[in-house]
Amino acid sequence: MNYSEAVAFLDTDETILISTHRNADGDGIGAILALREVIDRMGRRCRIVISDERVNRKFSFLSGFDQIESIGSLSDQTRFDRAIFVDTPSFHVRRVGDVVELLNEGARVLVVDHHSGHDDEGDVRLVDPLASAASELVFRLIQEAGIEVTAEVATQIYAGIAFDTKLFKFSHPDRALKVCAELADLGADPQEIADALFAHESFETIKTLGAALSSLELHMEGRVSTLVVDHAVYAMGGDLDYVVDYATAVEGV
């Protein structure tokens, strides 16, 4: 893991593609928005393009949300020689969708993730399985670049960490708390972010939850729970991260 090499990757006259995995979640969204802000402030060019047809409006309170483009709505045939994939250990089509088709042959790729993958893809890899979230790594990358962390960027990164750790319950919460304390000092509002991420859900999500929970079953003496989201339920458009949280909340699982 080499932060200086990752900073050097950003220093280019080429337009950088920024993307994340399919079914983009709070960590992926927070991280790519923070990267966009920083690249803009470095005087470089970038575009955020993801494979999802629509982005969860839950994250619309984050600065730059309206700059996220869906590959299905692109009106041009832009191709990229440089790209950053965040919150995914690889950029196979099964992980990032058709966005990978926007890369020219020989394109250079930076991978930023807190999951260890089986494939060492990417020309530059910023991967730390002990990090709380990919957003945490983006925060350290920004600091390494010597770019001021504004309140907007601090909010994007805090939101990514808070979402992925479910408010510091999972994924190295001790490390997450320390990082988020720094972000709060830089202008992130913990209460406002927690409210935006967890206090409200869309009608579609609640309907999806109801349909999914009707299939909830326990296995292996109550240690494993399963639920089914078929194509019809998926088409309701709900947030599946929210649904999974209920399956893991069953006592004994």
GROMACS .gro file of C-alpha atoms in nm:
model
  253
    1MET     CA    1   0.000   0.000   0.000
    2ASN     CA    2   0.164   0.321  -0.121
    3TYR     CA    3  -0.011   0.654  -0.069
    4SER     CA    4   0.256   0.856  -0.250
    5GLU     CA    5   0.216   0.639  -0.558
    6ALA     CA    6  -0.160   0.687  -0.543
    7VAL     CA    7  -0.118   1.066  -0.518
    8ALA     CA    8   0.112   1.059  -0.821
    9PHE     CA    9  -0.158   0.865  -1.008
   10LEU     CA   10  -0.392   1.165  -0.972
   11ASP     CA   11  -0.139   1.405  -1.122
   12THR     CA   12  -0.230   1.372  -1.489
   13ASP     CA   13  -0.370   1.575  -1.777
   14GLU     CA   14  -0.598   1.285  -1.869
   15THR     CA   15  -0.962   1.286  -1.760
   16ILE     CA   16  -0.995   1.029  -1.481
   17LEU     CA   17  -1.291   0.794  -1.463
   18ILE     CA   18  -1.410   0.739  -1.105
   19SER     CA   19  -1.644   0.450  -1.028
   20THR     CA   20  -1.748   0.193  -0.769
   21HIS     CA   21  -1.919  -0.143  -0.755
   22ARG     CA   22  -2.268  -0.221  -0.881
   23ASN     CA   23  -2.548  -0.144  -0.632
   24ALA     CA   24  -2.336   0.142  -0.501
   25ASP     CA   25  -2.362   0.186  -0.124
   26GLY     CA   26  -2.279   0.467   0.116
   27ASP     CA   27  -1.910   0.388   0.136
   28GLY     CA   28  -1.868   0.376  -0.240
   29ILE     CA   29  -2.071   0.693  -0.294
   30GLY     CA   30  -1.899   0.889  -0.017
   31ALA     CA   31  -1.554   0.787  -0.139
   32ILE     CA   32  -1.606   0.868  -0.507
   33LEU     CA   33  -1.760   1.206  -0.427
   34ALA     CA   34  -1.467   1.295  -0.200
   35LEU     CA   35  -1.223   1.192  -0.473
   36ARG     CA   36  -1.404   1.410  -0.726
   37GLU     CA   37  -1.379   1.713  -0.496
   38VAL     CA   38  -1.008   1.659  -0.444
   39ILE     CA   39  -0.925   1.598  -0.810
   40ASP     CA   40  -1.117   1.914  -0.901
   41ARG     CA   41  -0.918   2.114  -0.645
   42MET     CA   42  -0.594   1.977  -0.789
   43GLY     CA   43  -0.694   2.134  -1.118
   44ARG     CA   44  -0.743   1.795  -1.283
   45ARG     CA   45  -1.041   1.655  -1.470
   46CYS     CA   46  -1.261   1.361  -1.377
   47ARG     CA   47  -1.605   1.210  -1.427
   48ILE     CA   48  -1.803   0.981  -1.199
   49VAL     CA   49  -1.981   0.706  -1.391
   50ILE     CA   50  -2.146   0.404  -1.228
   51SER     CA   51  -2.338   0.107  -1.366
   52ASP     CA   52  -2.651   0.156  -1.155
   53GLU     CA   53  -2.954   0.284  -1.339
   54ARG     CA   54  -3.036   0.507  -1.043
   55VAL     CA   55  -2.852   0.610  -0.730
   56ASN     CA   56  -3.017   0.582  -0.389
   57ARG     CA   57  -3.154   0.928  -0.306
   58LYS     CA   58  -3.061   0.865   0.057
   59PHE     CA   59  -2.716   0.997  -0.034
   60SER     CA   60  -2.841   1.312  -0.210
   61PHE     CA   61  -2.745   1.526   0.093
   62LEU     CA   62  -2.379   1.477   0.000
   63SER     CA   63  -2.210   1.751  -0.200
   64GLY     CA   64  -2.165   1.659  -0.566
   65PHE     CA   65  -2.435   1.392  -0.570
   66ASP     CA   66  -2.581   1.540  -0.888
   67GLN     CA   67  -2.246   1.486  -1.065
   68ILE     CA   68  -2.288   1.106  -1.058
   69GLU     CA   69  -2.367   0.972  -1.405
   70SER     CA   70  -2.522   0.638  -1.496
   71ILE     CA   71  -2.359   0.458  -1.786
   72GLY     CA   72  -2.704   0.393  -1.928
   73SER     CA   73  -2.770   0.766  -1.964
   74LEU     CA   74  -2.437   0.873  -2.118
   75SER     CA   75  -2.491   1.075  -2.431
   76ASP     CA   76  -2.129   1.056  -2.553
   77GLN     CA   77  -1.883   0.781  -2.638
   78THR     CA   78  -1.603   0.896  -2.406
   79ARG     CA   79  -1.332   0.642  -2.333
   80PHE     CA   80  -1.073   0.670  -2.058
   81ASP     CA   81  -0.702   0.596  -2.027
   82ARG     CA   82  -0.703   0.634  -1.649
   83ALA     CA   83  -0.955   0.519  -1.388
   84ILE     CA   84  -1.010   0.479  -1.015
   85PHE     CA   85  -1.230   0.199  -0.882
   86VAL     CA   86  -1.333   0.237  -0.518
   87ASP     CA   87  -1.475  -0.009  -0.264
   88THR     CA   88  -1.407  -0.309  -0.485
   89PRO     CA   89  -1.095  -0.527  -0.494
   90SER     CA   90  -1.131  -0.583  -0.868
   91PHE     CA   91  -1.290  -0.421  -1.170
   92HIS     CA   92  -1.434  -0.728  -1.340
   93VAL     CA   93  -1.764  -0.661  -1.515
   94ARG     CA   94  -1.942  -0.874  -1.254
   95ARG     CA   95  -1.825  -0.628  -0.986
   96VAL     CA   96  -1.845  -0.289  -1.155
   97GLY     CA   97  -2.078  -0.362  -1.443
   98ASP     CA   98  -2.048  -0.218  -1.793
   99VAL     CA   99  -1.843   0.080  -1.672
  100VAL     CA  100  -1.533  -0.129  -1.736
  101GLU     CA  101  -1.617  -0.109  -2.108
  102LEU     CA  102  -1.533   0.264  -2.094
  103LEU     CA  103  -1.163   0.185  -2.048
  104ASN     CA  104  -0.930   0.197  -2.344
  105GLU     CA  105  -0.696  -0.095  -2.391
  106GLY     CA  106  -0.392  -0.041  -2.169
  107ALA     CA  107  -0.571   0.205  -1.941
  108ARG     CA  108  -0.404   0.255  -1.604
  109VAL     CA  109  -0.617   0.181  -1.297
  110LEU     CA  110  -0.599   0.274  -0.928
  111VAL     CA  111  -0.788   0.039  -0.694
  112VAL     CA  112  -0.889   0.170  -0.349
  113ASP     CA  113  -1.051  -0.080  -0.115
  114HIS     CA  114  -1.069  -0.226   0.235
  115HIS     CA  115  -1.142  -0.579   0.114
  116SER     CA  116  -0.865  -0.819   0.023
  117GLY     CA  117  -0.936  -0.981  -0.312
  118HIS     CA  118  -0.797  -1.285  -0.490
  119ASP     CA  119  -0.692  -1.082  -0.793
  120ASP     CA  120  -0.417  -0.824  -0.771
  121GLU     CA  121  -0.578  -0.605  -1.035
  122GLY     CA  122  -0.478  -0.246  -1.091
  123ASP     CA  123  -0.156  -0.065  -1.174
  124VAL     CA  124  -0.168   0.103  -0.833
  125ARG     CA  125  -0.343  -0.059  -0.536
  126LEU     CA  126  -0.441   0.119  -0.217
  127VAL     CA  127  -0.583  -0.178  -0.026
  128ASP     CA  128  -0.595  -0.220   0.351
  129PRO     CA  129  -0.820  -0.496   0.497
  130LEU     CA  130  -0.779  -0.339   0.843
  131ALA     CA  131  -0.938  -0.011   0.734
  132SER     CA  132  -1.296   0.056   0.842
  133ALA     CA  133  -1.406   0.156   0.492
  134ALA     CA  134  -1.275   0.260   0.152
  135SER     CA  135  -1.368   0.615   0.251
  136GLU     CA  136  -1.109   0.601   0.529
  137LEU     CA  137  -0.839   0.527   0.272
  138VAL     CA  138  -0.955   0.816   0.056
  139PHE     CA  139  -0.926   1.044   0.360
  140ARG     CA  140  -0.566   0.941   0.414
  141LEU     CA  141  -0.497   0.980   0.043
  142ILE     CA  142  -0.627   1.336   0.057
  143GLN     CA  143  -0.406   1.410   0.355
  144GLU     CA  144  -0.104   1.261   0.176
  145ALA     CA  145  -0.178   1.489  -0.121
  146GLY     CA  146  -0.170   1.792   0.110
  147ILE     CA  147  -0.520   1.900   0.008
  148GLU     CA  148  -0.733   2.080   0.266
  149VAL     CA  149  -1.025   1.870   0.384
  150THR     CA  150  -1.332   2.092   0.366
  151ALA     CA  151  -1.648   2.038   0.567
  152GLU     CA  152  -1.812   1.899   0.251
  153VAL     CA  153  -1.538   1.643   0.197
  154ALA     CA  154  -1.531   1.554   0.567
  155THR     CA  155  -1.906   1.489   0.546
  156GLN     CA  156  -1.869   1.266   0.240
  157ILE     CA  157  -1.600   1.057   0.406
  158TYR     CA  158  -1.772   1.041   0.745
  159ALA     CA  159  -2.092   0.928   0.574
  160GLY     CA  160  -1.906   0.652   0.391
  161ILE     CA  161  -1.750   0.521   0.713
  162ALA     CA  162  -2.070   0.555   0.918
  163PHE     CA  163  -2.269   0.370   0.655
  164ASP     CA  164  -2.026   0.082   0.611
  165THR     CA  165  -1.976   0.030   0.985
  166LYS     CA  166  -2.347   0.079   1.058
  167LEU     CA  167  -2.263   0.359   1.301
  168PHE     CA  168  -1.949   0.191   1.436
  169LYS     CA  169  -2.087  -0.157   1.499
  170PHE     CA  170  -1.889  -0.347   1.234
  171SER     CA  171  -1.569  -0.336   1.029
  172HIS     CA  172  -1.301  -0.223   1.275
  173PRO     CA  173  -1.517   0.024   1.473
  174ASP     CA  174  -1.228   0.128   1.698
  175ARG     CA  175  -1.040   0.256   1.395
  176ALA     CA  176  -1.355   0.409   1.247
  177LEU     CA  177  -1.427   0.609   1.562
  178LYS     CA  178  -1.081   0.762   1.565
  179VAL     CA  179  -1.100   0.864   1.202
  180CYS     CA  180  -1.451   1.005   1.236
  181ALA     CA  181  -1.344   1.211   1.539
  182GLU     CA  182  -1.093   1.380   1.309
  183LEU     CA  183  -1.363   1.432   1.046
  184ALA     CA  184  -1.600   1.585   1.302
  185ASP     CA  185  -1.328   1.834   1.391
  186LEU     CA  186  -1.304   1.918   1.020
  187GLY     CA  187  -1.673   2.001   0.992
  188ALA     CA  188  -1.869   1.676   0.956
  189ASP     CA  189  -2.189   1.679   1.164
  190PRO     CA  190  -2.236   1.330   1.318
  191GLN     CA  191  -2.600   1.380   1.413
  192GLU     CA  192  -2.700   1.520   1.075
  193ILE     CA  193  -2.524   1.238   0.890
  194ALA     CA  194  -2.670   0.964   1.113
  195ASP     CA  195  -3.017   1.108   1.061
  196ALA     CA  196  -2.976   1.123   0.682
  197LEU     CA  197  -2.842   0.767   0.660
  198PHE     CA  198  -3.048   0.577   0.914
  199ALA     CA  199  -3.351   0.768   1.043
  200HIS     CA  200  -3.556   0.756   0.723
  201GLU     CA  201  -3.616   0.503   0.447
  202SER     CA  202  -3.799   0.529   0.117
  203PHE     CA  203  -4.143   0.381   0.064
  204GLU     CA  204  -3.985   0.140  -0.188
  205THR     CA  205  -3.735   0.017   0.073
  206ILE     CA  206  -4.003  -0.050   0.333
  207LYS     CA  207  -4.213  -0.239   0.077
  208THR     CA  208  -3.905  -0.441  -0.027
  209LEU     CA  209  -3.829  -0.518   0.338
  210GLY     CA  210  -4.180  -0.648   0.399
  211ALA     CA  211  -4.167  -0.879   0.098
  212ALA     CA  212  -3.817  -1.005   0.180
  213LEU     CA  213  -3.890  -1.071   0.549
  214SER     CA  214  -4.179  -1.297   0.456
  215SER     CA  215  -3.914  -1.543   0.332
  216LEU     CA  216  -3.691  -1.521   0.642
  217GLU     CA  217  -3.578  -1.861   0.774
  218LEU     CA  218  -3.331  -1.988   1.034
  219HIS     CA  219  -3.080  -2.268   0.982
  220MET     CA  220  -2.801  -2.447   1.171
  221GLU     CA  221  -2.975  -2.422   1.509
  222GLY     CA  222  -3.048  -2.054   1.461
  223ARG     CA  223  -2.694  -1.944   1.377
  224VAL     CA  224  -2.769  -1.869   1.011
  225SER     CA  225  -3.057  -1.671   0.864
  226THR     CA  226  -3.159  -1.651   0.501
  227LEU     CA  227  -3.407  -1.443   0.306
  228VAL     CA  228  -3.491  -1.427  -0.061
  229VAL     CA  229  -3.516  -1.125  -0.287
  230ASP     CA  230  -3.640  -1.245  -0.625
  231HIS     CA  231  -3.664  -1.039  -0.943
  232ALA     CA  232  -4.012  -0.911  -0.858
  233VAL     CA  233  -3.904  -0.788  -0.513
  234TYR     CA  234  -3.581  -0.643  -0.650
  235ALA     CA  235  -3.784  -0.446  -0.903
  236MET     CA  236  -3.951  -0.260  -0.615
  237GLY     CA  237  -3.632  -0.054  -0.599
  238GLY     CA  238  -3.560  -0.077  -0.226
  239ASP     CA  239  -3.226  -0.049  -0.048
  240LEU     CA  240  -3.106  -0.407  -0.001
  241ASP     CA  241  -2.843  -0.310   0.259
  242TYR     CA  242  -3.131  -0.214   0.486
  243VAL     CA  243  -3.298  -0.551   0.422
  244VAL     CA  244  -2.983  -0.748   0.507
  245ASP     CA  245  -2.948  -0.564   0.838
  246TYR     CA  246  -3.278  -0.717   0.955
  247ALA     CA  247  -3.164  -1.067   0.867
  248THR     CA  248  -2.847  -1.025   1.073
  249ALA     CA  249  -3.038  -0.871   1.365
  250VAL     CA  250  -3.210  -1.196   1.461
  251GLU     CA  251  -3.091  -1.308   1.804
  252GLY     CA  252  -2.842  -1.594   1.779
  253VAL     CA  253  -2.750  -1.533   1.414
   0.00000   0.00000   0.00000
